[in-house]
Coordinates of C-alpha atoms in Angstrom, one line a residue:
Chain T
Q1 CA 82.2 115.9 122.8
V2 CA 81.1 114.2 119.6
Q3 CA 80.0 110.6 120.3
L4 CA 78.3 108.1 118.0
V5 CA 77.1 105.1 120.0
Q6 CA 76.1 101.9 118.3
S7 CA 73.9 99.0 119.4
G8 CA 75.3 95.7 120.4
A9 CA 76.5 92.6 118.7
E10 CA 74.1 90.6 116.7
M11 CA 74.0 87.0 115.6
K12 CA 71.7 86.1 112.7
K13 CA 70.9 83.1 110.5
P14 CA 71.4 83.3 106.7
G15 CA 68.5 84.9 105.0
A16 CA 67.5 87.1 108.1
S17 CA 67.8 90.7 108.5
V18 CA 69.7 92.9 111.0
K19 CA 69.1 96.4 112.1
V20 CA 71.9 98.4 113.7
S21 CA 71.4 101.7 115.4
C22 CA 73.7 104.6 115.8
K23 CA 72.9 107.5 118.4
A24 CA 74.7 110.7 118.0
S25 CA 75.4 113.4 120.6
G26 CA 77.7 116.3 121.2
Y27 CA 76.7 118.2 118.0
T28 CA 73.8 119.3 116.0
F29 CA 72.5 116.0 114.6
T30 CA 70.7 117.6 111.5
S31 CA 74.0 119.5 110.5
Y32 CA 75.9 116.4 109.3
Y33 CA 75.5 113.5 107.0
L34 CA 76.1 110.1 108.4
H35 CA 77.5 107.1 106.6
W36 CA 77.8 103.3 107.2
V37 CA 81.1 101.5 106.6
R38 CA 81.6 97.9 107.2
Q39 CA 84.9 96.0 107.8
T40 CA 85.5 92.4 106.9
P41 CA 88.6 90.3 107.0
G42 CA 88.3 89.6 103.3
Q43 CA 87.1 93.0 101.8
G44 CA 88.5 95.3 104.3
L45 CA 86.8 98.6 104.8
E46 CA 83.7 99.0 102.5
W47 CA 81.5 102.2 102.2
M48 CA 77.8 101.1 102.3
G49 CA 76.0 104.5 102.0
I50 CA 74.9 107.8 103.3
I51 CA 71.9 109.3 104.9
N52 CA 71.1 113.0 105.1
S53 CA 70.4 113.3 108.8
S54 CA 68.1 116.3 108.3
G55 CA 65.9 115.4 105.2
G56 CA 66.4 111.7 105.4
S57 CA 67.4 111.1 101.7
T58 CA 69.9 108.3 101.1
S59 CA 72.3 106.9 98.6
Y60 CA 73.7 103.4 98.7
A61 CA 76.7 101.7 97.3
Q62 CA 75.8 99.6 94.2
T63 CA 77.1 96.4 96.2
F64 CA 74.2 96.9 98.6
Q65 CA 71.5 98.2 96.5
G66 CA 68.2 96.4 97.2
R67 CA 69.4 95.0 100.5
V68 CA 70.2 98.0 102.6
T69 CA 67.9 100.6 104.0
M70 CA 69.1 103.7 106.1
T71 CA 66.7 105.6 108.1
R72 CA 67.0 108.3 110.8
D73 CA 64.9 109.6 113.8
T74 CA 65.7 113.3 114.4
S75 CA 63.8 113.2 117.8
T76 CA 66.3 110.8 119.2
S77 CA 69.3 111.8 116.9
T78 CA 69.6 108.2 115.8
V79 CA 70.4 106.7 112.4
Y80 CA 69.6 103.0 111.5
M81 CA 71.0 100.6 109.0
E82 CA 69.0 97.5 108.1
L83 CA 70.7 94.9 105.9
S84 CA 68.5 92.0 104.6
S85 CA 69.0 88.6 103.0
L86 CA 72.0 88.1 105.1
R87 CA 74.7 85.7 104.0
S88 CA 77.9 84.5 105.7
E89 CA 80.0 87.1 103.8
D90 CA 78.0 89.7 105.5
T91 CA 79.8 88.9 108.8
A92 CA 81.6 92.0 109.6
V93 CA 82.0 94.9 111.9
Y94 CA 79.5 97.7 111.0
Y95 CA 80.4 101.4 111.7
C96 CA 78.5 104.5 111.5
A97 CA 80.7 107.5 110.7
R98 CA 80.2 111.3 110.5
E99 CA 80.9 113.2 107.4
K100 CA 83.6 115.8 107.9
G101 CA 82.8 119.2 106.4
L102 CA 85.4 120.0 103.9
D103 CA 86.3 123.4 102.6
F104 CA 86.2 122.2 99.0
A105 CA 83.6 120.3 97.1
A106 CA 84.3 116.6 96.6
A107 CA 82.2 113.7 95.2
G108 CA 83.2 111.6 98.2
T109 CA 84.1 112.5 101.7
V110 CA 86.1 111.6 104.8
F111 CA 84.9 110.6 108.1
D112 CA 86.0 112.4 111.2
F113 CA 84.1 110.6 114.0
W114 CA 83.1 106.8 114.0
G115 CA 81.0 104.7 116.2
Q116 CA 82.5 102.0 118.3
G117 CA 81.4 99.3 115.7
T118 CA 78.8 96.6 115.8
L119 CA 79.8 93.0 115.1
V120 CA 77.2 91.1 113.1
T121 CA 77.8 87.5 112.7
V122 CA 75.9 85.4 110.1
S123 CA 75.9 81.8 110.7
S124 CA 73.6 78.8 110.6
Chain E
D1 CA 85.4 102.0 91.4
I2 CA 88.9 103.3 92.1
V3 CA 91.2 100.7 93.5
M4 CA 93.6 101.7 96.2
T5 CA 96.6 99.6 96.8
Q6 CA 99.0 100.0 99.7
S7 CA 102.6 98.8 100.1
P8 CA 103.9 97.2 102.1
D9 CA 101.4 95.0 103.8
S10 CA 103.3 95.2 107.0
L11 CA 106.2 97.1 108.3
T12 CA 108.6 96.6 111.3
V13 CA 110.4 99.8 112.4
S14 CA 112.6 100.5 115.4
L15 CA 111.3 103.1 118.0
G16 CA 112.4 106.6 116.8
E17 CA 113.0 105.5 113.3
R18 CA 111.0 106.6 110.1
A19 CA 108.1 104.5 108.9
T20 CA 107.0 105.0 105.3
I21 CA 103.7 103.7 103.8
N22 CA 102.7 103.9 100.1
C23 CA 99.3 104.2 98.6
K24 CA 98.7 103.9 94.9
S25 CA 95.2 104.6 93.1
S26 CA 94.0 103.0 89.9
H27 CA 93.0 106.4 88.6
S28 CA 94.2 110.0 89.3
I29 CA 92.6 111.3 92.4
S30 CA 93.9 115.0 92.0
Y31 CA 92.2 118.1 90.4
R32 CA 95.2 119.7 88.9
S33 CA 93.3 123.1 88.4
S34 CA 92.7 123.3 92.2
N35 CA 95.8 121.5 93.4
R36 CA 93.6 119.2 95.6
N37 CA 94.5 115.6 96.2
F38 CA 91.4 113.6 97.4
L39 CA 93.3 111.3 99.7
A40 CA 92.9 110.6 103.4
W41 CA 94.8 108.5 105.9
Y42 CA 93.5 106.6 108.9
Q43 CA 95.0 104.9 111.8
Q44 CA 93.2 101.9 113.4
K45 CA 94.2 100.3 116.6
P46 CA 93.0 96.9 117.8
G47 CA 89.4 96.9 118.9
Q48 CA 88.9 100.5 117.9
P49 CA 87.3 102.3 114.9
P50 CA 89.6 104.1 112.3
K51 CA 90.8 107.6 113.3
L52 CA 91.2 110.2 110.7
L53 CA 94.9 111.3 110.5
I54 CA 95.3 113.4 107.2
Y55 CA 93.0 114.6 104.4
W56 CA 93.7 116.5 101.2
A57 CA 96.7 114.2 101.1
S58 CA 98.7 116.4 103.6
T59 CA 96.4 118.3 105.9
R60 CA 96.6 117.0 109.4
E61 CA 93.5 116.5 111.3
S62 CA 93.2 118.6 114.5
G63 CA 95.2 117.0 117.3
V64 CA 97.3 114.7 115.2
P65 CA 101.0 114.8 116.2
D66 CA 103.3 116.5 113.6
R67 CA 105.4 113.3 113.3
F68 CA 102.6 112.2 110.9
S69 CA 102.9 113.7 107.4
G70 CA 101.4 113.0 104.1
S71 CA 102.5 113.8 100.6
G72 CA 101.9 112.8 96.9
S73 CA 99.7 113.7 94.0
G74 CA 98.0 112.1 90.9
T75 CA 98.0 108.2 91.7
D76 CA 101.0 107.9 94.2
F77 CA 100.8 109.0 98.0
T78 CA 102.9 108.4 101.1
L79 CA 102.2 108.5 104.7
T80 CA 105.3 109.2 106.8
I81 CA 105.8 108.7 110.6
S82 CA 109.1 110.7 111.1
S83 CA 109.9 109.1 114.5
L84 CA 107.9 106.0 115.4
Q85 CA 106.4 105.9 118.9
A86 CA 105.1 102.8 120.8
E87 CA 101.6 104.2 120.5
D88 CA 101.9 104.4 116.7
V89 CA 101.5 100.6 116.5
A90 CA 98.4 100.2 114.4
V91 CA 97.0 99.5 110.9
Y92 CA 97.0 102.4 108.6
Y93 CA 94.6 102.8 105.6
C94 CA 94.5 105.3 102.8
Q95 CA 91.1 106.4 101.3
Q96 CA 90.1 108.2 98.1
Y97 CA 87.2 110.5 98.1
Y98 CA 87.7 111.8 94.5
N99 CA 84.7 109.5 93.4
T100 CA 81.9 107.6 94.9
P101 CA 82.0 105.0 96.2
Q102 CA 84.9 106.2 98.3
T103 CA 87.3 103.3 98.7
F104 CA 90.0 102.3 100.9
G105 CA 93.3 100.5 100.6
Q106 CA 93.8 97.1 102.2
G107 CA 95.8 98.4 105.1
T108 CA 99.4 98.5 106.3
K109 CA 100.3 97.0 109.7
V110 CA 103.1 98.9 111.5
E111 CA 104.9 97.1 114.3
I112 CA 107.9 97.8 116.5
K113 CA 111.1 96.1 115.9

């Protein structure tokens, strides 16, 4: 069965960076794009970006440009999301999510499997 | 970015009764020529990630009970739970994927009366 298993909760100080991992199993890793979505009490669910699990190319939401880096390791079927220059507003649950294959081309996508979430707390 | 607005913010319904959640987009999210509506619905229970229920506004994801149905086009969409069950207590989100960034509604909390 498809599983996305994320790394554990993190506590960081303002200005620091955090790197969250997401290990995929139960499907061919390189056949699906993976995304990162965060959930905050204030902003709700926010899409952060996408990584091509095969080629490694990325595209980030404007909000996070310059602060986020997504990478992947095909040998371990793992994707990573690093967010830098953390501030208190980045306190959130961060999810990786698999892009569902759709039968019609769309600019965006929907997410059929999600990781369990990683709580990142930013506090001095 | 396309703004998605849900109503109501919360809903209390008796077991077995109908629950209706509305979602409005700031821009049309339909391709008229293809009759496609780029709208999905998710269910999120406490401590869990969102679960995909419906996409293309009305196509149920595999395994989703048929008491969940979606409708609408253009800018106005609806999720209906025909007969509310105890396990349906959750927050429901709509999401557009017509444009990037895909964006979500603020959520509607469904509780039992």
